[in-house]
Amino acid sequence: MVRRHMPSLAITLLLVAAGGHARLVAQAAVTGSLPNVVVLATGGTIAGAAATDVQAGYTSGQVGVQQLLAAVPQAKKLATLRGEQISNIGSQDMNDEVWIKLATRVNELVAMPDVAGVVITHGTDTIEETAYFLNLVVKSRKPVVLTAAMRPSTALSADGPLNFYNAVAVAANKDAAGRGVLVVVNDWIHGASSLTKTSTTAVQTFLSPVSGLIGTVAYGEPEWYRGPVGKNTATSEFSVDKNTVLPRVDIIMAAENMDGALINAAAAAGAKGIVIAGVGNGNMTKPALDALAAQAKKGVVAVRSSRVATGQVGRNVEVDDDKMGFVASLGHNPQKARVLLRLALTKTTDPKTIQRYFDEY
Ligand code: ASP
């Protein structure tokens, strides 16, 4: 039962090595046309701007999709690009309205025979959640690739332009199909279920710490290592449409001397599910366990995850999940567990079925 894995703006445009996209360009020369890739912009630092090119302070979501496209003209040799603005927000403000709009639009686009793939520009703060959400609700094997940047578009050595270029290359690449929703940042191709943000400021912030990378991409040239972990996209049983209302699920972090007050407050605020970012292997104090079990008995679905950066939260290890009616998050960190639980709750409140979802997705 253990899950396997657990803008210019771009004032500084990076030079694209001549050989990097040779195969794609050659492929286009043979077929006579480039693949169509649609760029959906949501905001984030990749569209951020600062008053100078060497300062920490900046504002996310200042640059529109047309400026983003114009900042990386090299990408036009990889694919025929068109852009749409879904939102222009810092991803700390990501919300259900944008998620539903984004998922609905991605599903419309990937159903169009002439669309080869989709690139989504996003902030780094919550990209792992949006990617995992899309991984569960996009109904296609076509490449859907999120990208982001740690430095605003106006910064010295902005990382956005090359990340965008590489994301377009991956979305235009036939071998990206069937690998689930991907995230391309800093030359690495991550699976939506595996990546997590690990540094508040470093350009190399994203890791897939347990199951590793899906591949790498250097100047538009992907190299593939593996397929996705867990069911996803075309094999997912979850779906949303414009009328979907996602149930409330709160994340509560465990700590020394924890009581049940926040657990009870979450339920009182209307949470249908609670994810505990537990200590160690999804543990928490006895008073917290008792409060969680009492809420589980009343029908609130309780998932034990961990505040620890890597590793599994196993079922019935130090906590008797069977007796208490809990779900173990296995390889899902608290933020991914919350996404899966919200979608699971659109189908059932049965902890056994939800445990199966955590095994399989
Ligand atoms: N706060 C920004 C965001 O998530 C950070 C970034 O994009 O790097 O939109």
CSV table of C-alpha atoms and ligand atoms in Angstrom, one decimal:
chain,number,residue,atom,x,y,z
A,1,MET,CA,0.0,0.0,0.0
A,2,VAL,CA,3.0,2.3,0.2
A,3,ARG,CA,3.0,4.8,-2.6
A,4,ARG,CA,6.0,4.5,-4.8
A,5,HIS,CA,7.3,8.0,-4.3
A,6,MET,CA,6.6,8.8,-2.2
A,7,PRO,CA,9.9,41.5,-19.0
A,8,SER,CA,11.2,44.3,-22.1
A,9,LEU,CA,11.1,43.6,-19.9
A,10,ALA,CA,13.6,40.9,-19.9
A,11,ILE,CA,16.2,43.4,-20.1
A,12,THR,CA,18.7,40.6,-20.0
A,13,LEU,CA,18.0,38.2,-22.7
A,14,LEU,CA,20.0,35.1,-22.6
A,15,LEU,CA,21.8,33.9,-25.7
A,16,VAL,CA,20.5,30.7,-27.0
A,17,ALA,CA,23.1,28.3,-28.1
A,18,ALA,CA,22.9,27.6,-31.8
A,19,GLY,CA,22.7,23.8,-31.4
A,20,GLY,CA,20.2,23.7,-28.6
A,21,HIS,CA,17.0,23.7,-30.7
A,22,ALA,CA,18.6,22.2,-33.8
A,23,ARG,CA,16.4,19.0,-33.7
A,24,LEU,CA,13.2,20.9,-33.4
A,25,VAL,CA,14.0,23.4,-36.1
A,26,ALA,CA,15.1,20.5,-38.3
A,27,GLN,CA,11.9,18.7,-37.6
A,28,ALA,CA,9.9,21.8,-38.5
A,29,ALA,CA,11.8,22.1,-41.8
A,30,VAL,CA,10.8,18.5,-42.7
A,31,THR,CA,7.1,18.9,-41.8
A,32,GLY,CA,7.0,22.5,-43.0
A,33,SER,CA,5.3,23.8,-39.9
A,34,LEU,CA,6.0,24.4,-36.2
A,35,PRO,CA,3.8,23.0,-33.5
A,36,ASN,CA,1.2,25.4,-32.0
A,37,VAL,CA,1.8,26.1,-28.4
A,38,VAL,CA,-0.5,28.4,-26.4
A,39,VAL,CA,0.9,30.4,-23.5
A,40,LEU,CA,-1.4,31.1,-20.6
A,41,ALA,CA,0.0,33.8,-18.3
A,42,THR,CA,-1.1,34.0,-14.6
A,43,GLY,CA,1.4,36.4,-13.2
A,44,GLY,CA,4.3,35.7,-10.7
A,45,THR,CA,7.8,37.0,-10.6
A,46,ILE,CA,8.4,35.9,-14.2
A,47,ALA,CA,6.1,38.8,-14.9
A,48,GLY,CA,7.4,40.9,-12.1
A,49,ALA,CA,9.2,44.3,-12.2
A,50,ALA,CA,11.4,46.3,-9.9
A,51,ALA,CA,12.5,49.9,-10.0
A,52,THR,CA,16.1,48.9,-10.6
A,53,ASP,CA,17.9,45.8,-11.8
A,54,VAL,CA,19.8,45.1,-8.6
A,55,GLN,CA,17.2,45.3,-5.7
A,56,ALA,CA,15.4,42.7,-3.7
A,57,GLY,CA,12.0,44.5,-3.6
A,58,TYR,CA,9.7,44.1,-6.6
A,59,THR,CA,6.1,43.5,-7.5
A,60,SER,CA,4.8,40.3,-9.1
A,61,GLY,CA,2.4,40.3,-12.0
A,62,GLN,CA,3.3,43.6,-13.7
A,63,VAL,CA,4.0,42.4,-17.3
A,64,GLY,CA,1.4,41.2,-19.7
A,65,VAL,CA,1.6,38.0,-21.8
A,66,GLN,CA,2.4,39.9,-25.0
A,67,GLN,CA,5.4,41.5,-23.4
A,68,LEU,CA,6.5,38.1,-22.1
A,69,LEU,CA,6.3,36.7,-25.6
A,70,ALA,CA,8.1,39.6,-27.1
A,71,ALA,CA,10.9,39.3,-24.6
A,72,VAL,CA,11.9,35.9,-25.8
A,73,PRO,CA,11.8,36.1,-29.6
A,74,GLN,CA,14.0,32.9,-29.8
A,75,ALA,CA,11.0,30.8,-28.7
A,76,LYS,CA,9.3,31.6,-32.0
A,77,LYS,CA,11.8,29.2,-33.7
A,78,LEU,CA,10.5,26.3,-31.5
A,79,ALA,CA,6.7,26.8,-31.9
A,80,THR,CA,4.0,29.0,-33.3
A,81,LEU,CA,3.1,30.9,-30.1
A,82,ARG,CA,0.0,32.8,-29.0
A,83,GLY,CA,-0.8,34.1,-25.6
A,84,GLU,CA,-3.7,34.6,-23.3
A,85,GLN,CA,-3.9,36.4,-20.0
A,86,ILE,CA,-5.7,34.3,-17.4
A,87,SER,CA,-4.7,36.5,-14.4
A,88,ASN,CA,-1.8,38.7,-13.4
A,89,ILE,CA,-1.2,38.0,-9.7
A,90,GLY,CA,1.5,37.0,-7.4
A,91,SER,CA,0.9,33.3,-6.8
A,92,GLN,CA,0.6,33.8,-3.1
A,93,ASP,CA,-2.9,35.1,-4.2
A,94,MET,CA,-3.7,32.0,-6.2
A,95,ASN,CA,-7.4,31.1,-5.6
A,96,ASP,CA,-10.1,28.8,-6.7
A,97,GLU,CA,-11.5,31.2,-9.3
A,98,VAL,CA,-8.2,31.3,-11.2
A,99,TRP,CA,-7.7,27.6,-10.8
A,100,ILE,CA,-11.1,26.8,-12.3
A,101,LYS,CA,-10.7,29.3,-15.1
A,102,LEU,CA,-7.2,27.9,-15.9
A,103,ALA,CA,-8.2,24.3,-15.8
A,104,THR,CA,-11.2,24.9,-17.9
A,105,ARG,CA,-9.2,26.8,-20.5
A,106,VAL,CA,-6.4,24.2,-20.6
A,107,ASN,CA,-9.0,21.5,-21.2
A,108,GLU,CA,-10.5,23.5,-24.1
A,109,LEU,CA,-7.1,24.1,-25.6
A,110,VAL,CA,-5.8,20.5,-25.4
A,111,ALA,CA,-9.0,19.3,-27.0
A,112,MET,CA,-8.2,21.3,-30.1
A,113,PRO,CA,-6.5,19.1,-32.7
A,114,ASP,CA,-4.2,21.9,-33.9
A,115,VAL,CA,-2.8,22.7,-30.4
A,116,ALA,CA,0.3,20.7,-29.6
A,117,GLY,CA,0.9,21.9,-26.0
A,118,VAL,CA,0.3,24.5,-23.4
A,119,VAL,CA,2.8,26.6,-21.4
A,120,ILE,CA,1.6,28.3,-18.2
A,121,THR,CA,3.6,31.1,-16.6
A,122,HIS,CA,3.1,31.2,-12.8
A,123,GLY,CA,4.6,32.4,-9.6
A,124,THR,CA,7.0,30.1,-7.7
A,125,ASP,CA,5.2,30.3,-4.4
A,126,THR,CA,2.3,28.0,-5.2
A,127,ILE,CA,3.3,26.5,-8.6
A,128,GLU,CA,3.6,23.1,-7.0
A,129,GLU,CA,-0.1,23.2,-6.0
A,130,THR,CA,-1.4,24.6,-9.3
A,131,ALA,CA,0.7,22.0,-11.2
A,132,TYR,CA,-0.6,19.1,-9.1
A,133,PHE,CA,-4.2,20.4,-9.4
A,134,LEU,CA,-3.9,20.5,-13.2
A,135,ASN,CA,-2.2,17.1,-13.1
A,136,LEU,CA,-5.4,15.7,-11.6
A,137,VAL,CA,-8.0,17.5,-13.8
A,138,VAL,CA,-6.5,18.0,-17.2
A,139,LYS,CA,-8.0,15.4,-19.6
A,140,SER,CA,-5.2,14.9,-22.1
A,141,ARG,CA,-1.8,13.3,-22.7
A,142,LYS,CA,-0.6,16.5,-24.5
A,143,PRO,CA,2.2,18.4,-22.8
A,144,VAL,CA,1.1,21.0,-20.2
A,145,VAL,CA,4.1,22.8,-18.9
A,146,LEU,CA,4.3,25.3,-16.1
A,147,THR,CA,7.3,27.7,-15.7
A,148,ALA,CA,8.3,30.5,-13.4
A,149,ALA,CA,11.2,32.6,-12.3
A,150,MET,CA,12.8,33.6,-9.0
A,151,ARG,CA,14.1,36.9,-10.3
A,152,PRO,CA,11.8,39.6,-11.7
A,153,SER,CA,12.0,40.3,-15.4
A,154,THR,CA,13.9,43.6,-14.8
A,155,ALA,CA,16.6,41.9,-12.7
A,156,LEU,CA,20.3,41.5,-13.7
A,157,SER,CA,20.6,37.9,-14.8
A,158,ALA,CA,16.8,37.4,-14.9
A,159,ASP,CA,16.1,33.6,-15.0
A,160,GLY,CA,12.6,34.0,-16.7
A,161,PRO,CA,13.6,34.2,-20.3
A,162,LEU,CA,15.5,31.0,-20.5
A,163,ASN,CA,13.0,29.2,-18.3
A,164,PHE,CA,10.3,30.3,-20.7
A,165,TYR,CA,12.3,29.2,-23.7
A,166,ASN,CA,12.9,25.8,-22.2
A,167,ALA,CA,9.2,25.4,-21.3
A,168,VAL,CA,8.2,26.1,-24.9
A,169,ALA,CA,10.7,23.6,-26.1
A,170,VAL,CA,9.3,20.9,-23.7
A,171,ALA,CA,5.7,21.8,-24.6
A,172,ALA,CA,6.5,21.5,-28.3
A,173,ASN,CA,8.3,18.1,-27.8
A,174,LYS,CA,6.4,15.0,-28.7
A,175,ASP,CA,8.2,13.0,-26.1
A,176,ALA,CA,6.7,15.1,-23.4
A,177,ALA,CA,3.3,13.6,-24.0
A,178,GLY,CA,1.9,11.2,-21.4
A,179,ARG,CA,4.3,12.3,-18.6
A,180,GLY,CA,1.6,14.3,-16.7
A,181,VAL,CA,1.8,18.0,-16.0
A,182,LEU,CA,5.4,19.2,-16.0
A,183,VAL,CA,7.2,22.1,-14.4
A,184,VAL,CA,10.3,23.5,-16.1
A,185,VAL,CA,12.6,25.7,-14.1
A,186,ASN,CA,16.3,26.2,-14.1
A,187,ASP,CA,17.0,23.5,-16.7
A,188,TRP,CA,15.1,20.8,-14.8
A,189,ILE,CA,11.9,19.1,-15.8
A,190,HIS,CA,9.9,18.1,-12.7
A,191,GLY,CA,6.7,16.1,-12.4
A,192,ALA,CA,3.8,17.9,-10.8
A,193,SER,CA,3.5,15.3,-8.0
A,194,SER,CA,7.2,15.4,-7.0
A,195,LEU,CA,8.4,18.9,-7.1
A,196,THR,CA,8.6,21.3,-4.1
A,197,LYS,CA,9.9,24.7,-3.4
A,198,THR,CA,12.9,24.5,-1.1
A,199,SER,CA,14.5,27.9,-0.9
A,200,THR,CA,12.8,31.3,-0.4
A,201,THR,CA,15.3,33.1,-2.6
A,202,ALA,CA,17.7,30.8,-4.5
A,203,VAL,CA,17.3,30.4,-8.3
A,204,GLN,CA,17.8,26.7,-7.7
A,205,THR,CA,14.8,26.4,-5.5
A,206,PHE,CA,12.8,23.5,-6.9
A,207,LEU,CA,13.7,19.9,-6.1
A,208,SER,CA,11.9,16.6,-6.6
A,209,PRO,CA,13.5,15.2,-3.5
A,210,VAL,CA,12.1,11.7,-3.4
A,211,SER,CA,11.4,10.4,-6.9
A,212,GLY,CA,13.8,12.6,-8.8
A,213,LEU,CA,13.5,14.5,-12.1
A,214,ILE,CA,11.4,13.6,-15.1
A,215,GLY,CA,14.2,15.0,-17.2
A,216,THR,CA,16.5,18.0,-17.9
A,217,VAL,CA,16.4,20.6,-20.7
A,218,ALA,CA,19.4,22.6,-21.8
A,219,TYR,CA,18.9,25.5,-24.2
A,220,GLY,CA,15.7,23.8,-25.5
A,221,GLU,CA,17.1,20.3,-25.8
A,222,PRO,CA,15.2,17.9,-23.4
A,223,GLU,CA,16.6,14.7,-22.1
A,224,TRP,CA,14.1,12.3,-20.5
A,225,TYR,CA,14.7,10.1,-17.5
A,226,ARG,CA,11.3,8.7,-16.4
A,227,GLY,CA,7.5,8.8,-16.6
A,228,PRO,CA,5.2,10.4,-14.0
A,229,VAL,CA,4.6,9.0,-10.5
A,230,GLY,CA,1.0,8.3,-9.8
A,231,LYS,CA,-2.2,8.4,-11.9
A,232,ASN,CA,-2.6,11.7,-13.7
A,233,THR,CA,-4.3,13.7,-16.5
A,234,ALA,CA,-5.8,11.2,-19.0
A,235,THR,CA,-6.0,8.4,-16.4
A,236,SER,CA,-7.3,10.6,-13.5
A,237,GLU,CA,-10.8,10.1,-12.2
A,238,PHE,CA,-11.1,13.8,-11.1
A,239,SER,CA,-12.5,16.6,-13.1
A,240,VAL,CA,-13.7,20.2,-12.7
A,241,ASP,CA,-15.9,22.5,-14.7
A,242,LYS,CA,-16.8,26.1,-14.4
A,243,ASN,CA,-19.5,25.3,-11.8
A,244,THR,CA,-17.2,23.2,-9.5
A,245,VAL,CA,-17.0,24.4,-5.9
A,246,LEU,CA,-14.0,22.9,-4.2
A,247,PRO,CA,-14.6,22.0,-0.5
A,248,ARG,CA,-12.7,23.8,2.2
A,249,VAL,CA,-9.6,22.0,3.5
A,250,ASP,CA,-7.3,23.5,6.0
A,251,ILE,CA,-3.6,22.7,6.8
A,252,ILE,CA,-2.6,22.8,10.5
A,253,MET,CA,1.1,22.5,11.5
A,254,ALA,CA,1.9,20.3,14.5
A,255,ALA,CA,4.3,21.5,17.2
A,256,GLU,CA,5.3,21.0,20.8
A,257,ASN,CA,2.5,21.4,23.3
A,258,MET,CA,-0.2,21.4,20.5
A,259,ASP,CA,-3.8,21.3,21.7
A,260,GLY,CA,-7.0,20.7,19.7
A,261,ALA,CA,-8.1,24.3,19.4
A,262,LEU,CA,-7.1,24.9,15.8
A,263,ILE,CA,-8.4,21.6,14.7
A,264,ASN,CA,-11.8,22.4,16.2
A,265,ALA,CA,-11.7,25.9,14.8
A,266,ALA,CA,-11.1,24.6,11.3
A,267,ALA,CA,-14.1,22.4,11.6
A,268,ALA,CA,-16.2,25.2,13.0
A,269,ALA,CA,-15.1,27.4,10.1
A,270,GLY,CA,-16.5,24.8,7.7
A,271,ALA,CA,-13.6,22.7,6.8
A,272,LYS,CA,-14.7,19.4,5.3
A,273,GLY,CA,-11.1,18.1,5.5
A,274,ILE,CA,-8.1,18.8,7.7
A,275,VAL,CA,-4.5,18.1,6.7
A,276,ILE,CA,-2.0,17.9,9.6
A,277,ALA,CA,1.6,18.9,8.8
A,278,GLY,CA,2.7,16.6,11.5
A,279,VAL,CA,6.0,16.2,13.2
A,280,GLY,CA,8.1,13.3,12.0
A,281,ASN,CA,6.0,10.5,10.4
A,282,GLY,CA,2.8,12.6,10.6
A,283,ASN,CA,2.7,12.6,14.4
A,284,MET,CA,1.1,15.1,16.8
A,285,THR,CA,0.4,15.4,20.5
A,286,LYS,CA,-2.2,13.2,22.2
A,287,PRO,CA,-4.6,16.2,22.7
A,288,ALA,CA,-4.3,17.0,19.0
A,289,LEU,CA,-4.9,13.3,18.0
A,290,ASP,CA,-8.0,13.1,20.2
A,291,ALA,CA,-9.4,16.3,18.7
A,292,LEU,CA,-8.7,15.1,15.2
A,293,ALA,CA,-10.3,11.7,15.9
A,294,ALA,CA,-13.4,13.4,17.3
A,295,GLN,CA,-13.7,15.5,14.2
A,296,ALA,CA,-13.1,12.4,12.0
A,297,LYS,CA,-16.0,10.7,13.8
A,298,LYS,CA,-18.2,13.7,12.9
A,299,GLY,CA,-17.3,13.3,9.2
A,300,VAL,CA,-14.4,15.7,8.7
A,301,VAL,CA,-11.7,13.8,6.7
A,302,ALA,CA,-8.4,13.9,8.5
A,303,VAL,CA,-5.1,13.4,6.6
A,304,ARG,CA,-1.8,13.0,8.4
A,305,SER,CA,1.1,14.5,6.4
A,306,SER,CA,4.4,15.8,7.6
A,307,ARG,CA,6.2,19.1,8.1
A,308,VAL,CA,9.4,17.2,7.3
A,309,ALA,CA,10.7,18.0,3.8
A,310,THR,CA,11.1,14.5,2.5
A,311,GLY,CA,9.9,10.9,3.1
A,312,GLN,CA,6.7,9.0,3.4
A,313,VAL,CA,4.0,9.3,6.1
A,314,GLY,CA,3.1,5.6,6.5
A,315,ARG,CA,-0.3,4.2,7.5
A,316,ASN,CA,-0.5,2.8,11.1
A,317,VAL,CA,3.1,3.4,12.0
A,318,GLU,CA,3.0,5.3,15.3
A,319,VAL,CA,-0.7,6.3,14.9
A,320,ASP,CA,-3.5,3.7,14.6
A,321,ASP,CA,-5.1,5.2,11.5
A,322,ASP,CA,-7.5,2.2,11.2
A,323,LYS,CA,-8.9,2.9,14.7
A,324,MET,CA,-9.0,6.6,14.4
A,325,GLY,CA,-10.4,6.8,10.9
A,326,PHE,CA,-7.5,8.8,9.5
A,327,VAL,CA,-5.9,8.9,6.1
A,328,ALA,CA,-2.1,8.7,5.7
A,329,SER,CA,-0.6,11.1,3.1
A,330,LEU,CA,2.1,8.7,2.0
A,331,GLY,CA,4.3,10.7,-0.3
A,332,HIS,CA,2.2,13.9,-0.5
A,333,ASN,CA,3.5,16.9,1.3
A,334,PRO,CA,0.8,19.0,3.2
A,335,GLN,CA,0.1,21.3,0.3
A,336,LYS,CA,-0.2,18.5,-2.3
A,337,ALA,CA,-2.3,16.5,0.2
A,338,ARG,CA,-4.7,19.5,0.5
A,339,VAL,CA,-5.1,19.6,-3.3
A,340,LEU,CA,-5.8,15.9,-3.6
A,341,LEU,CA,-8.2,15.9,-0.6
A,342,ARG,CA,-10.2,18.9,-2.0
A,343,LEU,CA,-10.7,17.0,-5.2
A,344,ALA,CA,-11.4,13.7,-3.4
A,345,LEU,CA,-14.1,15.4,-1.3
A,346,THR,CA,-15.9,16.3,-4.5
A,347,LYS,CA,-16.5,12.5,-4.9
A,348,THR,CA,-16.7,11.0,-1.4
A,349,THR,CA,-16.1,11.4,2.3
A,350,ASP,CA,-15.2,7.8,2.8
A,351,PRO,CA,-11.7,7.6,4.4
A,352,LYS,CA,-11.0,4.2,2.8
A,353,THR,CA,-11.7,5.4,-0.7
A,354,ILE,CA,-9.7,8.6,0.0
A,355,GLN,CA,-6.8,6.5,1.2
A,356,ARG,CA,-6.9,4.6,-2.1
A,357,TYR,CA,-6.7,8.0,-3.9
A,358,PHE,CA,-3.6,8.8,-1.8
A,359,ASP,CA,-2.1,5.4,-2.8
A,360,GLU,CA,-2.8,5.9,-6.5
A,361,TYR,CA,-2.3,9.7,-7.3
B,1,ASP,N1,5.7,35.7,-4.7
B,1,ASP,C1,6.0,35.3,-6.1
B,1,ASP,C2,4.9,34.5,-6.7
B,1,ASP,O1,4.8,33.4,-6.3
B,1,ASP,C3,7.3,34.6,-6.1
B,1,ASP,C4,7.8,34.1,-7.5
B,1,ASP,O2,7.1,34.0,-8.5
B,1,ASP,O3,9.0,33.7,-7.5
B,1,ASP,O4,4.2,35.0,-7.5
